[in-house]
Amino acid sequence: MKQIHVAKHAPEAHLVKGFLESNGITATVRGEFLTSGWGELPVDVCSVWISDDRQFDRAQALLVAFLRGDFARQFHGQHWRCPKCGEQIEGQFTDCWKCGAARSA
Ligand SMILES: [Zn+2]
């Protein structure tokens, strides 16, 4: 188990996880259920971990390209509307960030 990415918020962590898994790399998001302790907004610190250390180097190479925008550009402009809550979602997301519904649902 190795940490590969620290995300700014949960949707980013899940985006990275989904991207890695689409490339056959098993990843886990940690930390998304932490709270500030004051009953307010959750602490937006999430990290993505690679389950199999042997996949780490490949995962890192893929992720570097991904975060640099090589993959994001493929999705540019492809917004979609959540079938459940109607939220407009950026093309790189496969699930609604607001209600969690899947794009194809
Ligand atoms: Zn939604």
PDB file of C-alpha atoms and ligand atoms in Angstrom:
ATOM      1  CA  MET A   1       0.000   0.000   0.000  1.00  0.00           C
ATOM      2  CA  LYS A   2       1.570   3.252  -1.150  1.00  0.00           C
ATOM      3  CA  GLN A   3       0.225   6.776  -1.240  1.00  0.00           C
ATOM      4  CA  ILE A   4       0.332   8.186  -4.739  1.00  0.00           C
ATOM      5  CA  HIS A   5      -1.655  11.407  -4.596  1.00  0.00           C
ATOM      6  CA  VAL A   6      -2.973  13.953  -2.123  1.00  0.00           C
ATOM      7  CA  ALA A   7      -6.161  15.520  -3.441  1.00  0.00           C
ATOM      8  CA  LYS A   8      -7.620  18.905  -2.633  1.00  0.00           C
ATOM      9  CA  HIS A   9     -11.087  17.455  -2.172  1.00  0.00           C
ATOM     10  CA  ALA A  10     -13.009  14.199  -2.379  1.00  0.00           C
ATOM     11  CA  PRO A  11     -14.161  14.533  -6.021  1.00  0.00           C
ATOM     12  CA  GLU A  12     -10.544  14.947  -7.133  1.00  0.00           C
ATOM     13  CA  ALA A  13      -9.495  11.885  -5.146  1.00  0.00           C
ATOM     14  CA  HIS A  14     -12.271   9.850  -6.730  1.00  0.00           C
ATOM     15  CA  LEU A  15     -11.405  11.177 -10.158  1.00  0.00           C
ATOM     16  CA  VAL A  16      -7.817   9.966  -9.700  1.00  0.00           C
ATOM     17  CA  LYS A  17      -8.999   6.632  -8.312  1.00  0.00           C
ATOM     18  CA  GLY A  18     -11.385   6.142 -11.215  1.00  0.00           C
ATOM     19  CA  PHE A  19      -8.702   7.041 -13.707  1.00  0.00           C
ATOM     20  CA  LEU A  20      -6.213   4.569 -12.214  1.00  0.00           C
ATOM     21  CA  GLU A  21      -8.810   1.805 -12.034  1.00  0.00           C
ATOM     22  CA  SER A  22      -9.730   2.381 -15.667  1.00  0.00           C
ATOM     23  CA  ASN A  23      -6.073   1.559 -16.347  1.00  0.00           C
ATOM     24  CA  GLY A  24      -6.230  -1.645 -14.339  1.00  0.00           C
ATOM     25  CA  ILE A  25      -4.651  -0.287 -11.159  1.00  0.00           C
ATOM     26  CA  THR A  26      -6.434  -0.911  -7.880  1.00  0.00           C
ATOM     27  CA  ALA A  27      -6.606   2.274  -5.843  1.00  0.00           C
ATOM     28  CA  THR A  28      -8.174   3.340  -2.566  1.00  0.00           C
ATOM     29  CA  VAL A  29      -9.292   6.764  -1.349  1.00  0.00           C
ATOM     30  CA  ARG A  30      -8.520   7.546   2.263  1.00  0.00           C
ATOM     31  CA  GLY A  31      -9.458  10.378   4.550  1.00  0.00           C
ATOM     32  CA  GLU A  32     -12.718  11.498   3.011  1.00  0.00           C
ATOM     33  CA  PHE A  33     -14.697  10.914   6.176  1.00  0.00           C
ATOM     34  CA  LEU A  34     -12.533  13.079   8.401  1.00  0.00           C
ATOM     35  CA  THR A  35     -14.313  16.028   9.915  1.00  0.00           C
ATOM     36  CA  SER A  36     -13.002  19.230  11.378  1.00  0.00           C
ATOM     37  CA  GLY A  37     -14.277  18.311  14.800  1.00  0.00           C
ATOM     38  CA  TRP A  38     -16.456  21.398  14.965  1.00  0.00           C
ATOM     39  CA  GLY A  39     -19.485  19.875  13.289  1.00  0.00           C
ATOM     40  CA  GLU A  40     -18.898  21.913  10.183  1.00  0.00           C
ATOM     41  CA  LEU A  41     -17.559  21.035   6.786  1.00  0.00           C
ATOM     42  CA  PRO A  42     -15.461  17.901   6.423  1.00  0.00           C
ATOM     43  CA  VAL A  43     -11.749  18.447   6.165  1.00  0.00           C
ATOM     44  CA  ASP A  44     -11.004  18.370   2.464  1.00  0.00           C
ATOM     45  CA  VAL A  45      -7.907  16.254   2.649  1.00  0.00           C
ATOM     46  CA  CYS A  46      -8.088  13.034   0.705  1.00  0.00           C
ATOM     47  CA  SER A  47      -5.318  10.798  -0.450  1.00  0.00           C
ATOM     48  CA  VAL A  48      -5.214   8.060  -3.040  1.00  0.00           C
ATOM     49  CA  TRP A  49      -3.352   4.859  -2.316  1.00  0.00           C
ATOM     50  CA  ILE A  50      -2.169   2.078  -4.581  1.00  0.00           C
ATOM     51  CA  SER A  51      -3.032  -1.350  -3.223  1.00  0.00           C
ATOM     52  CA  ASP A  52      -0.300  -3.234  -5.068  1.00  0.00           C
ATOM     53  CA  ASP A  53       3.154  -1.680  -4.661  1.00  0.00           C
ATOM     54  CA  ARG A  54       4.281  -3.325  -7.903  1.00  0.00           C
ATOM     55  CA  GLN A  55       1.816  -1.127  -9.788  1.00  0.00           C
ATOM     56  CA  PHE A  56       3.089   2.061  -8.212  1.00  0.00           C
ATOM     57  CA  ASP A  57       5.611   3.091 -10.865  1.00  0.00           C
ATOM     58  CA  ARG A  58       3.134   2.602 -13.693  1.00  0.00           C
ATOM     59  CA  ALA A  59       0.425   4.360 -11.718  1.00  0.00           C
ATOM     60  CA  GLN A  60       2.689   7.300 -11.092  1.00  0.00           C
ATOM     61  CA  ALA A  61       3.613   7.643 -14.762  1.00  0.00           C
ATOM     62  CA  LEU A  62      -0.056   7.533 -15.747  1.00  0.00           C
ATOM     63  CA  LEU A  63      -1.010  10.006 -13.061  1.00  0.00           C
ATOM     64  CA  VAL A  64       1.676  12.504 -14.025  1.00  0.00           C
ATOM     65  CA  ALA A  65       0.315  12.553 -17.572  1.00  0.00           C
ATOM     66  CA  PHE A  66      -3.225  12.729 -16.263  1.00  0.00           C
ATOM     67  CA  LEU A  67      -2.630  15.667 -13.933  1.00  0.00           C
ATOM     68  CA  ARG A  68      -0.603  17.495 -16.556  1.00  0.00           C
ATOM     69  CA  GLY A  69      -3.760  17.567 -18.631  1.00  0.00           C
ATOM     70  CA  ASP A  70      -3.026  14.999 -21.316  1.00  0.00           C
ATOM     71  CA  PHE A  71      -6.185  13.141 -20.406  1.00  0.00           C
ATOM     72  CA  ALA A  72      -8.294  16.052 -19.215  1.00  0.00           C
ATOM     73  CA  ARG A  73      -8.117  17.599 -22.667  1.00  0.00           C
ATOM     74  CA  GLN A  74      -9.870  14.575 -24.096  1.00  0.00           C
ATOM     75  CA  PHE A  75     -12.860  15.424 -21.967  1.00  0.00           C
ATOM     76  CA  HIS A  76     -12.766  19.168 -22.467  1.00  0.00           C
ATOM     77  CA  GLY A  77     -16.179  20.635 -23.056  1.00  0.00           C
ATOM     78  CA  GLN A  78     -17.983  17.354 -22.630  1.00  0.00           C
ATOM     79  CA  HIS A  79     -20.248  18.426 -19.822  1.00  0.00           C
ATOM     80  CA  TRP A  80     -23.143  16.203 -18.911  1.00  0.00           C
ATOM     81  CA  ARG A  81     -26.200  16.638 -16.738  1.00  0.00           C
ATOM     82  CA  CYS A  82     -26.838  14.424 -13.743  1.00  0.00           C
ATOM     83  CA  PRO A  83     -29.920  12.248 -14.420  1.00  0.00           C
ATOM     84  CA  LYS A  84     -30.827  12.351 -10.732  1.00  0.00           C
ATOM     85  CA  CYS A  85     -30.355  15.903  -9.471  1.00  0.00           C
ATOM     86  CA  GLY A  86     -29.814  17.814 -12.724  1.00  0.00           C
ATOM     87  CA  GLU A  87     -26.413  19.198 -11.764  1.00  0.00           C
ATOM     88  CA  GLN A  88     -24.056  20.104 -14.599  1.00  0.00           C
ATOM     89  CA  ILE A  89     -20.939  17.922 -14.329  1.00  0.00           C
ATOM     90  CA  GLU A  90     -17.560  18.331 -15.999  1.00  0.00           C
ATOM     91  CA  GLY A  91     -16.741  15.667 -18.550  1.00  0.00           C
ATOM     92  CA  GLN A  92     -13.892  14.046 -16.656  1.00  0.00           C
ATOM     93  CA  PHE A  93     -16.192  12.962 -13.840  1.00  0.00           C
ATOM     94  CA  THR A  94     -18.011   9.648 -14.155  1.00  0.00           C
ATOM     95  CA  ASP A  95     -20.226  10.277 -11.117  1.00  0.00           C
ATOM     96  CA  CYS A  96     -22.196  13.303  -9.960  1.00  0.00           C
ATOM     97  CA  TRP A  97     -20.125  15.192  -7.373  1.00  0.00           C
ATOM     98  CA  LYS A  98     -23.311  16.427  -5.756  1.00  0.00           C
ATOM     99  CA  CYS A  99     -25.480  13.343  -5.271  1.00  0.00           C
ATOM    100  CA  GLY A 100     -23.181  10.518  -6.343  1.00  0.00           C
ATOM    101  CA  ALA A 101     -25.352   9.219  -9.170  1.00  0.00           C
ATOM    102  CA  ALA A 102     -23.495   7.508 -12.004  1.00  0.00           C
ATOM    103  CA  ARG A 103     -23.416   9.190 -15.392  1.00  0.00           C
ATOM    104  CA  SER A 104     -25.150   6.301 -17.128  1.00  0.00           C
ATOM    105  CA  ALA A 105     -27.810   5.844 -14.458  1.00  0.00           C
TER     106      ALA A 105
HETATM  107 ZN    ZN B   1     -26.537  14.452  -9.077  1.00  0.00          ZN
END
